[in-house]
Amino acid sequence: MPSRHLKGLCFHPSKEARCVTCSLSSLCLPLSLNLEDIDQLDRIIKRRQPLKKGEYLFHQGDNFDCVYAVRSGSIKNYAMTNEGEEQITNFYLPSELVGLDGVDCDTYPVSAKALETTTVCEIPFSRLEELAVELPELRAQILRIMSKELRDDKQMMMLLSKKNAEERVATFLSNLSTRFKRRGYSPYTFRLPMSRNEIGNYLGLAVETVSRVFTRFQNNQLIAVNGKEVHILDMEQLGLLAGLVTQESSPRIASSS
Amino acid sequence: MPSRHLKGLCFHPSKEARCVTCSLSSLCLPLSLNLEDIDQLDRIIKRRQPLKKGEYLFHQGDNFDCVYAVRSGSIKNYAMTNEGEEQITNFYLPSELVGLDGVDCDTYPVSAKALETTTVCEIPFSRLEELAVELPELRAQILRIMSKELRDDKQMMMLLSKKNAEERVATFLSNLSTRFKRRGYSPYTFRLPMSRNEIGNYLGLAVETVSRVFTRFQNNQLIAVNGKEVHILDMEQLGLLAGLVTQESSPRIASSS
DNA sequence: CAATAAATTTGATCCATATCAGAGATACGA
DNA sequence: TCGTATCTCTGATATGGATCAAATTTATTG
């Protein structure tokens, strides 16, 4: 087992293999369940061996049977286009639920691949549905999570159809920062689990463009980047840039005075 | 908050105001419910006065309380960007459910506006949740609908980040055609409920580009257009174009010989 | 640790589509 | 019904980011 140093997203799975003791429960499915109900949920959840970087959680076309909560590490969802090009549709961080867009399908509509060593909780969907019959809070939470993903998707559509390259990257970084913060990590310093290529793919940009925007942001003291390590130096400016800003109302950043 | 949608306050009983007799029930929420259950659903649904073109079903920021099934006509969802620009996130046709992305919000995250004279069924969400406790099929159908919308959103993200103008418009027309067909209308001849501007906004293109692509498609005998009336002349070619096609594998349509 | 592969960065050029401008066509209110 | 606002279409021009090319840095492997 190549024990690569995963600072950041490591949750010591063995010790926290139950929802009651999991530090993520307040962000994840168990949210607003009482202890007894969490225990019931616990019983249908299977903990899997960690996935190594590049391993699949499921393939597009596999029989749909489970949804997965990321416990540590990160997952990308992607579909294959007709030409065999990959199109990343989402990245998932700890506590987030993967696979919900397959709920009414026989098969998963996208593939899910680990971006790094990743542990997940496997939740057989049929059992989850059964349990949800008895637990209104669980039901509500499932709806909430799906609804949230719907809204995030609309935001993404907005990004893709209205924002320029700088705004896209700024939005991406802000968004990651927020999510890391909610999970108890620094919103200012984190490690990108994905490559520049994957960022570009996700944001609808060429790798080269992502790279150039990173460089520009560094020149303007917005961020400091070292490989996959990112430091956000000017959160406010980054947030401003992330908003939908037209060229008129906010000139290209140039001299950050 | 000023009460904006006064129209909804008065209900009128009409012949087809019940799910059991509604021709859309097989596409809509009642799908796979038995007659008795449909009757229960019926009782929580309120039919509203038709909305006239341009009237709102709800505004971004209004208190979330209901989802809506379109009965006739069409609805657009849109959000306002920081600059007051509108970004259309979806169009809804009869039998489709509007408002699901607000489920875990206090307020609607987007506005919903009638594109033409439109009738809807108003479904108080809390009542729907109550009912869903007893009706597993209803529960399943709600999940299915949300899951479907998630997948459609991913498709849209793919369109916005990988397809060129022609592919976008072809996809849009094919998609509309399919939806009209499922609703019992001709897949070949239909009336666009939205303006070119709205199509462009939705597809992430300038109006002018939409217009030009329409013209090009006509020159190439793919479609015939008269104002908002569209005839699809070559469904196969349109479908091909709608797929994710790179320049290499499919040269620009030019001489349709 | 060297050797090689993969990822990232930078520069130069090109092109699809935005933007600007203006001419019909259509819808709409007085 | 006319007059005006709005939509749609077409052409000319500009440009943001893609693409191509290549150097450099960072991982991976034997």
Coordinates of C-alpha atoms (C1' of nucleotides) in Angstrom, one line a residue:
Chain A
M1 CA 0.0 0.0 0.0
P2 CA 1.8 3.2 -1.1
S3 CA 1.0 5.4 1.8
R4 CA 1.0 8.7 0.1
H5 CA 0.8 11.7 2.4
L6 CA -2.8 12.9 2.2
K7 CA -2.8 15.9 4.3
G8 CA -6.2 17.5 4.3
L9 CA -8.9 15.1 3.5
C10 CA -8.0 12.1 5.7
F11 CA -10.5 11.0 8.2
H12 CA -9.0 7.8 9.7
P13 CA -11.8 5.6 8.4
S14 CA -11.3 2.7 10.8
K15 CA -12.1 4.8 13.8
E16 CA -15.1 6.7 12.4
A17 CA -16.8 4.0 10.4
R18 CA -20.1 4.8 11.9
C19 CA -22.3 7.8 11.2
V20 CA -22.8 8.6 14.9
T21 CA -19.1 9.2 15.4
C22 CA -18.4 10.6 11.9
S23 CA -17.4 14.2 11.9
L24 CA -19.2 14.7 8.7
S25 CA -22.7 13.6 9.8
S26 CA -23.9 17.2 10.2
L27 CA -23.2 17.8 6.5
C28 CA -24.3 14.4 5.2
L29 CA -27.4 12.3 5.1
P30 CA -27.7 11.9 8.9
L31 CA -28.4 15.7 9.2
S32 CA -31.2 16.3 11.6
L33 CA -31.7 12.6 12.4
N34 CA -31.8 11.6 16.0
L35 CA -29.3 9.1 17.4
E36 CA -31.6 6.2 17.1
D37 CA -32.4 7.0 13.5
I38 CA -28.8 7.5 12.6
D39 CA -28.2 4.1 14.0
Q40 CA -30.7 2.6 11.6
L41 CA -29.1 4.4 8.7
D42 CA -25.8 3.1 9.9
R43 CA -26.9 -0.4 9.6
I44 CA -27.6 -0.2 5.9
I45 CA -24.4 1.6 5.0
K46 CA -21.4 -0.4 3.9
R47 CA -17.9 0.9 4.2
R48 CA -15.7 0.0 1.4
Q49 CA -12.0 -0.4 1.0
P50 CA -10.4 2.9 0.1
L51 CA -10.3 3.5 -3.6
K52 CA -6.9 4.4 -5.0
K53 CA -6.4 7.3 -7.3
G54 CA -7.9 6.5 -10.7
E55 CA -10.1 3.7 -9.5
Y56 CA -13.8 3.7 -10.3
L57 CA -16.7 3.8 -7.9
F58 CA -18.9 2.9 -10.8
H59 CA -18.9 3.1 -14.6
Q60 CA -21.4 4.8 -16.8
G61 CA -23.8 2.0 -17.8
D62 CA -23.2 -0.1 -14.6
N63 CA -26.4 -1.2 -12.9
F64 CA -27.6 1.4 -10.6
D65 CA -28.0 0.2 -7.1
C66 CA -26.2 2.4 -4.6
V67 CA -25.5 6.0 -3.9
Y68 CA -22.2 6.9 -2.2
A69 CA -21.3 9.4 0.5
V70 CA -17.7 10.5 0.2
R71 CA -15.9 10.1 3.5
S72 CA -12.5 11.2 2.6
G73 CA -10.8 12.1 -0.7
S74 CA -12.7 13.2 -3.7
I75 CA -14.6 11.8 -6.7
K76 CA -15.2 13.1 -10.2
N77 CA -18.3 12.4 -12.2
Y78 CA -18.0 12.4 -15.9
A79 CA -19.7 11.2 -19.1
M80 CA -18.2 10.2 -22.3
T81 CA -19.2 12.1 -25.4
N82 CA -19.7 10.5 -28.8
E83 CA -16.1 11.0 -29.6
G84 CA -14.8 9.4 -26.5
E85 CA -14.0 12.8 -25.0
E86 CA -14.7 13.0 -21.3
Q87 CA -16.9 15.7 -19.8
I88 CA -16.7 16.2 -16.1
T89 CA -20.1 17.0 -14.6
N90 CA -19.1 17.3 -11.0
F91 CA -16.5 17.0 -8.3
Y92 CA -17.5 15.6 -4.9
L93 CA -15.9 16.3 -1.5
P94 CA -16.3 14.5 1.8
S95 CA -20.0 14.4 3.0
E96 CA -21.3 14.9 -0.5
L97 CA -23.6 12.3 -2.2
V98 CA -22.6 10.7 -5.5
G99 CA -25.0 9.0 -7.8
L100 CA -28.3 10.7 -7.2
D101 CA -28.7 11.5 -10.9
G102 CA -29.1 7.7 -11.5
V103 CA -32.1 7.3 -9.2
D104 CA -34.6 6.8 -12.0
C105 CA -32.3 4.9 -14.2
D106 CA -31.4 1.2 -14.5
T107 CA -27.8 2.2 -14.9
Y108 CA -25.6 5.0 -13.8
P109 CA -25.7 7.8 -16.4
V110 CA -22.1 8.9 -15.7
S111 CA -18.9 7.3 -14.4
A112 CA -17.4 8.1 -10.9
K113 CA -13.7 8.0 -10.5
A114 CA -11.4 8.7 -7.5
L115 CA -9.2 11.7 -7.9
E116 CA -7.0 10.6 -5.0
T117 CA -7.2 7.9 -2.3
T118 CA -10.8 8.0 -1.4
T119 CA -13.1 6.3 1.1
V120 CA -16.9 6.2 0.6
C121 CA -19.9 4.9 2.4
E122 CA -22.0 2.7 0.1
I123 CA -25.7 3.1 0.5
P124 CA -27.9 0.6 -1.3
F125 CA -30.6 2.8 -2.7
S126 CA -33.5 0.5 -2.3
R127 CA -32.7 0.1 1.4
L128 CA -32.4 3.8 1.8
E129 CA -35.9 4.2 0.2
E130 CA -37.3 1.6 2.6
L131 CA -35.7 3.4 5.6
A132 CA -37.0 6.7 4.3
V133 CA -40.5 5.5 4.6
E134 CA -40.2 5.5 8.4
L135 CA -37.9 8.5 8.8
P136 CA -39.4 11.7 7.5
E137 CA -36.2 13.6 8.3
L138 CA -34.2 11.3 6.2
R139 CA -36.6 11.7 3.4
A140 CA -36.5 15.5 3.7
Q141 CA -32.7 15.3 3.7
I142 CA -32.6 13.3 0.5
L143 CA -34.9 15.8 -1.2
R144 CA -32.8 18.7 0.2
I145 CA -29.6 17.2 -1.2
M146 CA -31.1 16.7 -4.6
S147 CA -32.6 20.1 -4.7
K148 CA -29.2 21.6 -3.7
E149 CA -27.6 19.7 -6.5
L150 CA -30.2 21.1 -8.9
R151 CA -29.5 24.6 -7.8
D152 CA -25.7 24.0 -8.1
D153 CA -26.3 22.8 -11.6
K154 CA -28.2 25.9 -12.5
Q155 CA -25.3 27.9 -11.2
M156 CA -23.0 25.9 -13.3
M157 CA -25.1 26.5 -16.3
M158 CA -24.9 30.2 -15.6
L159 CA -21.2 30.0 -15.3
L160 CA -20.9 28.2 -18.6
S161 CA -23.1 30.5 -20.5
K162 CA -22.3 33.9 -19.1
K163 CA -18.9 34.0 -17.4
N164 CA -15.5 34.5 -18.9
A165 CA -12.4 32.5 -18.1
E166 CA -11.3 34.6 -15.1
E167 CA -14.8 34.6 -13.6
R168 CA -15.0 30.8 -14.1
V169 CA -11.8 30.1 -12.4
A170 CA -12.5 32.6 -9.6
T171 CA -15.9 31.0 -9.1
F172 CA -14.4 27.6 -9.0
L173 CA -11.8 28.5 -6.4
S174 CA -14.3 30.4 -4.2
N175 CA -16.7 27.5 -4.4
L176 CA -14.0 25.0 -3.4
S177 CA -12.8 27.4 -0.6
T178 CA -16.4 27.5 0.8
R179 CA -16.8 23.8 0.7
F180 CA -13.5 23.2 2.4
K181 CA -14.4 25.7 5.1
R182 CA -17.7 24.0 5.8
R183 CA -15.7 20.8 6.3
G184 CA -13.5 22.3 8.9
Y185 CA -10.5 23.1 6.7
S186 CA -8.9 26.4 5.9
P187 CA -10.7 28.3 3.3
Y188 CA -7.5 30.0 2.4
T189 CA -5.1 27.1 1.9
F190 CA -6.0 23.9 0.3
R191 CA -4.8 21.3 -2.1
L192 CA -6.6 20.9 -5.4
P193 CA -7.5 17.2 -5.8
M194 CA -7.8 17.6 -9.6
S195 CA -5.5 18.4 -12.4
R196 CA -5.5 21.6 -14.5
N197 CA -6.8 19.5 -17.3
E198 CA -9.8 18.4 -15.2
I199 CA -10.5 22.0 -14.0
G200 CA -10.5 23.1 -17.6
N201 CA -12.7 20.3 -18.7
Y202 CA -15.2 21.0 -15.9
L203 CA -15.2 24.8 -16.5
G204 CA -15.4 24.6 -20.3
L205 CA -12.0 26.0 -20.8
A206 CA -8.7 24.8 -22.5
V207 CA -6.0 23.7 -20.0
E208 CA -3.8 26.5 -21.4
T209 CA -6.5 29.0 -20.4
V210 CA -6.8 27.7 -16.9
S211 CA -3.0 27.8 -16.5
R212 CA -2.9 31.4 -17.8
V213 CA -5.6 32.5 -15.5
F214 CA -3.8 31.0 -12.6
T215 CA -0.7 32.9 -13.6
R216 CA -2.6 36.1 -14.0
F217 CA -4.3 35.7 -10.6
Q218 CA -0.8 35.2 -9.1
N219 CA 0.6 38.2 -10.8
N220 CA -2.3 40.2 -9.3
Q221 CA -1.7 38.8 -5.8
L222 CA -5.1 37.2 -5.7
I223 CA -3.7 33.7 -5.1
A224 CA -0.4 31.9 -4.6
V225 CA -0.1 28.6 -6.3
N226 CA 2.5 25.9 -5.9
G227 CA 1.5 22.9 -7.9
K228 CA -1.8 21.8 -6.5
E229 CA -1.4 23.8 -3.4
V230 CA -3.5 27.0 -3.5
H231 CA -3.4 29.9 -1.1
I232 CA -6.1 32.5 -1.5
L233 CA -4.5 35.9 -0.7
D234 CA -7.4 38.2 -1.5
M235 CA -10.7 36.4 -0.8
E236 CA -12.8 39.5 -1.3
Q237 CA -11.4 40.3 -4.7
L238 CA -11.7 36.7 -5.8
G239 CA -15.4 36.7 -4.7
L240 CA -16.1 39.8 -6.6
L241 CA -14.5 38.4 -9.7
A242 CA -16.5 35.2 -9.2
G243 CA -19.8 37.1 -9.3
L244 CA -21.3 37.7 -12.7
V245 CA -19.4 40.8 -13.7
T246 CA -19.5 42.4 -17.1
Q247 CA -16.5 44.0 -18.7
E248 CA -18.0 47.4 -18.2
S249 CA -18.7 47.3 -14.5
S250 CA -15.3 45.7 -13.7
P251 CA -12.4 46.2 -15.9
R252 CA -9.9 43.4 -16.4
I253 CA -7.8 43.0 -13.3
A254 CA -4.4 44.5 -14.1
S255 CA -2.6 46.3 -11.4
S256 CA -3.8 45.3 -8.0
S257 CA -2.5 48.6 -6.6
Chain B
M1 CA -43.9 41.3 0.4
P2 CA -46.6 42.6 -1.9
S3 CA -48.8 39.8 -3.2
R4 CA -47.7 39.5 -6.7
H5 CA -49.6 36.5 -8.0
L6 CA -53.2 37.5 -7.2
K7 CA -54.3 35.4 -10.1
G8 CA -53.7 32.2 -8.2
L9 CA -56.1 33.1 -5.4
C10 CA -59.2 32.3 -7.3
F11 CA -59.8 28.8 -8.5
H12 CA -62.1 27.6 -11.1
P13 CA -63.3 24.1 -11.5
S14 CA -63.2 23.0 -15.1
K15 CA -63.9 19.7 -16.9
E16 CA -60.3 18.5 -17.0
A17 CA -59.3 19.9 -13.7
R18 CA -58.7 16.5 -12.2
C19 CA -55.7 14.2 -12.6
V20 CA -57.9 11.2 -13.3
T21 CA -59.2 12.8 -16.4
C22 CA -56.1 14.7 -17.3
S23 CA -54.4 13.5 -20.5
L24 CA -51.0 14.3 -19.0
S25 CA -51.3 12.1 -16.0
S26 CA -49.1 9.4 -17.5
L27 CA -46.3 11.9 -17.8
C28 CA -46.8 13.8 -14.7
L29 CA -46.8 13.2 -11.0
P30 CA -49.7 10.6 -11.0
L31 CA -47.6 8.2 -13.1
S32 CA -48.0 4.7 -11.8
L33 CA -50.4 5.7 -9.0
N34 CA -53.6 3.8 -8.9
L35 CA -57.0 5.5 -9.3
E36 CA -57.5 5.8 -5.6
D37 CA -54.2 7.4 -4.9
I38 CA -54.6 9.7 -7.8
D39 CA -57.8 10.9 -6.2
Q40 CA -55.9 11.7 -3.0
L41 CA -53.3 13.6 -5.0
D42 CA -56.1 15.4 -6.8
R43 CA -57.5 16.7 -3.5
I44 CA -54.4 18.7 -2.6
I45 CA -53.9 20.2 -6.0
K46 CA -55.3 23.6 -6.8
R47 CA -56.0 24.7 -10.3
R48 CA -55.3 28.3 -10.9
Q49 CA -56.6 30.9 -13.3
P50 CA -54.6 30.8 -16.5
L51 CA -51.5 33.0 -16.5
K52 CA -51.3 35.4 -19.4
K53 CA -48.0 35.7 -21.3
G54 CA -45.4 37.5 -19.2
E55 CA -47.2 36.9 -15.9
Y56 CA -45.3 35.3 -13.1
L57 CA -45.9 32.0 -11.4
F58 CA -43.4 33.1 -8.7
H59 CA -40.5 35.5 -8.3
Q60 CA -37.0 34.7 -7.3
G61 CA -37.1 35.3 -3.5
D62 CA -40.8 34.6 -3.0
N63 CA -41.5 32.2 -0.2
F64 CA -41.3 28.7 -1.4
D65 CA -44.4 26.8 -0.7
C66 CA -45.6 25.1 -3.9
V67 CA -44.4 23.3 -6.9
Y68 CA -46.3 23.5 -10.1
A69 CA -47.2 21.1 -12.9
V70 CA -47.7 22.8 -16.2
R71 CA -51.1 21.8 -17.7
S72 CA -51.0 23.9 -20.9
G73 CA -48.7 26.5 -22.3
S74 CA -45.1 26.9 -21.1
I75 CA -43.0 28.5 -18.4
K76 CA -39.4 29.7 -18.3
N77 CA -37.2 29.7 -15.2
Y78 CA -34.6 32.4 -14.9
A79 CA -32.3 34.0 -12.4
M80 CA -31.0 37.5 -12.4
T81 CA -27.3 38.0 -12.6
N82 CA -25.6 40.7 -10.6
E83 CA -26.0 43.1 -13.5
G84 CA -29.7 42.5 -13.8
E85 CA -29.1 40.3 -16.8
E86 CA -31.5 37.4 -17.0
Q87 CA -30.2 33.9 -17.3
I88 CA -32.8 31.3 -18.4
T89 CA -32.2 28.0 -16.6
N90 CA -35.1 26.0 -18.1
F91 CA -38.2 25.8 -20.1
Y92 CA -41.1 23.8 -19.0
L93 CA -43.8 22.2 -21.1
P94 CA -47.1 20.6 -20.1
S95 CA -46.8 17.8 -17.5
E96 CA -43.4 19.1 -16.3
L97 CA -42.8 20.1 -12.7
V98 CA -41.6 23.6 -11.9
G99 CA -40.0 24.7 -8.7
L100 CA -38.3 21.6 -7.5
D101 CA -35.0 23.4 -7.1
G102 CA -36.5 25.3 -4.3
V103 CA -37.3 22.3 -2.1
D104 CA -34.7 23.0 0.5
C105 CA -34.9 26.7 0.3
D106 CA -37.1 29.2 2.1
T107 CA -37.5 31.1 -1.1
Y108 CA -37.6 30.3 -4.8
P109 CA -34.1 30.5 -6.2
V110 CA -35.3 31.5 -9.6
S111 CA -38.3 33.3 -11.2
A112 CA -40.9 31.5 -13.2
K113 CA -42.7 33.4 -16.0
A114 CA -45.3 32.3 -18.5
L115 CA -44.1 32.4 -22.1
E116 CA -47.7 32.3 -23.3
T117 CA -51.1 31.7 -21.9
T118 CA -50.5 29.0 -19.4
T119 CA -52.4 26.9 -16.9
V120 CA -50.8 25.1 -14.0
C121 CA -51.7 22.8 -11.2
E122 CA -50.5 24.2 -7.9
I123 CA -49.2 21.6 -5.5
P124 CA -48.5 22.8 -1.9
F125 CA -45.2 21.1 -1.2
S126 CA -45.8 20.3 2.4
R127 CA -49.1 18.6 1.6
L128 CA -47.3 16.7 -1.2
E129 CA -44.7 15.5 1.3
E130 CA -47.4 14.4 3.7
L131 CA -49.1 12.4 1.0
A132 CA -45.9 10.9 -0.1
V133 CA -45.5 9.3 3.3
E134 CA -48.4 7.0 2.4
L135 CA -47.8 6.6 -1.3
P136 CA -44.6 5.0 -2.1
E137 CA -45.2 5.3 -5.8
L138 CA -45.7 9.0 -5.5
R139 CA -42.5 9.3 -3.5
A140 CA -40.7 7.3 -6.2
Q141 CA -42.1 9.5 -8.9
I142 CA -40.9 12.7 -7.2
L143 CA -37.4 11.3 -6.9
R144 CA -37.6 10.2 -10.5
I145 CA -38.6 13.6 -11.7
M146 CA -35.8 15.3 -9.7
S147 CA -33.3 12.8 -10.9
K148 CA -34.4 13.3 -14.5
E149 CA -33.9 17.0 -14.1
L150 CA -30.4 16.4 -12.6
R151 CA -29.5 14.4 -15.7
D152 CA -31.0 17.0 -18.0
D153 CA -28.9 19.6 -16.3
K154 CA -25.8 17.6 -16.8
Q155 CA -26.7 17.3 -20.5
M156 CA -27.1 21.1 -20.6
M157 CA -23.7 21.5 -19.0
M158 CA -22.3 19.3 -21.6
L159 CA -24.0 21.4 -24.3
L160 CA -22.7 24.6 -22.9
S161 CA -19.1 23.5 -22.5
K162 CA -18.6 21.3 -25.5
K163 CA -21.0 22.1 -28.3
N164 CA -20.7 24.8 -31.0
A165 CA -23.6 27.0 -32.0
E166 CA -25.1 24.6 -34.6
E167 CA -24.9 21.7 -32.3
R168 CA -26.6 23.7 -29.6
V169 CA -29.5 24.8 -31.7
A170 CA -29.9 21.3 -33.2
T171 CA -29.9 19.8 -29.7
F172 CA -32.5 22.3 -28.6
L173 CA -34.8 21.6 -31.5
S174 CA -34.4 17.9 -31.2
N175 CA -35.1 18.0 -27.6
L176 CA -38.2 20.1 -28.0
S177 CA -39.4 17.8 -30.8
T178 CA -39.0 14.8 -28.5
R179 CA -40.9 16.5 -25.7
F180 CA -43.7 17.5 -28.0
K181 CA -44.0 14.1 -29.4
R182 CA -44.3 12.5 -25.9
R183 CA -47.1 14.9 -25.3
G184 CA -49.0 13.8 -28.3
Y185 CA -48.0 16.6 -30.6
S186 CA -46.2 16.4 -33.9
P187 CA -42.5 16.1 -33.5
Y188 CA -42.1 17.6 -36.9
T189 CA -44.2 20.7 -36.7
F190 CA -44.5 22.9 -33.7
R191 CA -44.6 26.4 -32.4
L192 CA -41.7 27.8 -30.4
P193 CA -43.1 29.3 -27.3
M194 CA -40.0 31.4 -26.7
S195 CA -38.3 34.2 -28.6
R196 CA -35.0 33.9 -30.4
N197 CA -33.6 36.0 -27.6
E198 CA -34.7 33.5 -25.0
I199 CA -33.3 30.6 -27.1
G200 CA -30.0 32.4 -27.3
N201 CA -30.0 33.2 -23.6
Y202 CA -30.7 29.7 -22.7
L203 CA -28.2 28.2 -25.1
G204 CA -25.4 30.6 -24.2
L205 CA -25.4 32.2 -27.7
A206 CA -26.1 35.7 -29.0
V207 CA -29.5 36.3 -30.6
E208 CA -27.8 37.0 -33.9
T209 CA -26.0 33.6 -33.8
V210 CA -29.3 31.8 -33.2
S211 CA -30.9 33.6 -36.1
R212 CA -27.9 32.8 -38.3
V213 CA -28.0 29.1 -37.4
F214 CA -31.7 29.0 -38.1
T215 CA -31.1 30.5 -41.5
R216 CA -28.2 28.1 -42.2
F217 CA -30.4 25.1 -41.2
Q218 CA -33.1 26.4 -43.6
N219 CA -30.6 26.8 -46.4
N220 CA -29.6 23.2 -45.8
Q221 CA -33.1 21.9 -45.8
L222 CA -32.9 20.7 -42.2
I223 CA -35.8 22.8 -41.1
A224 CA -38.3 25.3 -42.4
V225 CA -39.1 28.2 -40.2
N226 CA -41.9 30.8 -40.3
G227 CA -41.6 33.1 -37.3
K228 CA -42.1 30.8 -34.4
E229 CA -43.5 27.9 -36.5
V230 CA -40.8 25.3 -37.0
H231 CA -41.0 22.3 -39.4
I232 CA -38.3 19.7 -39.0
L233 CA -37.5 18.4 -42.5
D234 CA -34.6 16.2 -41.8
M235 CA -34.9 14.8 -38.3
E236 CA -32.0 12.3 -38.8
Q237 CA -29.5 15.0 -39.8
L238 CA -30.7 17.2 -37.0
G239 CA -30.2 14.5 -34.5
L240 CA -26.8 13.7 -35.9
L241 CA -25.8 17.4 -35.6
A242 CA -27.3 17.4 -32.0
G243 CA -24.9 14.7 -30.9
L244 CA -21.5 15.7 -29.7
V245 CA -19.7 15.9 -33.0
T246 CA -16.3 17.3 -33.5
Q247 CA -15.2 19.3 -36.6
E248 CA -13.1 16.4 -37.8
S249 CA -15.7 13.6 -37.7
S250 CA -18.4 15.8 -39.3
P251 CA -17.6 18.7 -41.5
R252 CA -19.7 21.8 -41.3
I253 CA -22.9 21.2 -43.2
A254 CA -22.6 23.0 -46.5
S255 CA -24.0 21.5 -49.6
S256 CA -26.9 19.2 -48.7
S257 CA -26.6 18.0 -52.3
Chain C
dC1 C1' 18.8 7.8 -9.0
dA2 C1' 18.5 8.2 -13.7
dA3 C1' 15.2 7.8 -17.4
dT4 C1' 11.0 8.7 -19.1
dA5 C1' 6.4 9.9 -19.0
dA6 C1' 2.9 13.2 -17.8
dA7 C1' 1.5 17.7 -16.4
dT8 C1' 2.0 22.5 -16.5
dT9 C1' 3.3 26.7 -18.4
dT10 C1' 4.3 30.1 -22.0
dG11 C1' 4.2 32.1 -26.6
dA12 C1' 2.2 32.7 -31.4
dT13 C1' -1.6 32.3 -34.3
dC14 C1' -6.4 31.5 -35.7
dC15 C1' -11.3 31.2 -35.6
dA16 C1' -16.1 30.9 -33.9
dT17 C1' -18.9 33.7 -32.1
dA18 C1' -19.7 38.2 -29.8
dT19 C1' -20.6 42.8 -30.7
dC20 C1' -22.0 46.7 -33.4
dA21 C1' -24.9 48.7 -36.8
dG22 C1' -28.8 48.9 -39.4
dA23 C1' -32.7 47.2 -42.2
dG24 C1' -37.0 44.7 -42.5
dA25 C1' -40.8 42.3 -40.3
dT26 C1' -44.2 41.6 -36.6
dA27 C1' -46.9 42.6 -32.6
dC28 C1' -49.3 45.8 -29.9
dG29 C1' -51.4 49.8 -27.7
dA30 C1' -53.9 54.1 -28.4
Chain D
dT1 C1' -55.8 51.8 -38.3
dC2 C1' -51.8 53.9 -37.6
dG3 C1' -47.6 54.6 -35.1
dT4 C1' -44.3 52.8 -32.3
dA5 C1' -42.0 49.4 -29.9
dT6 C1' -40.1 44.9 -30.2
dC7 C1' -38.3 41.1 -32.7
dT8 C1' -35.8 39.1 -36.3
dC9 C1' -32.4 39.0 -39.7
dT10 C1' -28.1 40.2 -42.2
dG11 C1' -23.6 42.2 -42.8
dA12 C1' -19.1 44.0 -41.0
dT13 C1' -15.7 44.0 -37.5
dA14 C1' -13.5 42.8 -33.1
dT15 C1' -11.9 39.6 -29.7
dG16 C1' -11.6 36.0 -26.0
dG17 C1' -10.2 31.9 -25.8
dA18 C1' -9.0 27.6 -28.7
dT19 C1' -5.4 25.5 -30.9
dC20 C1' -0.8 24.6 -32.2
dA21 C1' 4.0 24.3 -30.8
dA22 C1' 7.4 23.9 -27.6
dA23 C1' 9.9 24.6 -23.2
dT24 C1' 10.0 23.5 -18.4
dT25 C1' 8.6 21.4 -14.4
dT26 C1' 6.8 17.6 -11.8
dA27 C1' 5.6 12.7 -11.3
dT28 C1' 6.5 7.8 -12.0
dT29 C1' 9.1 3.7 -12.7
dG30 C1' 12.7 0.4 -13.2

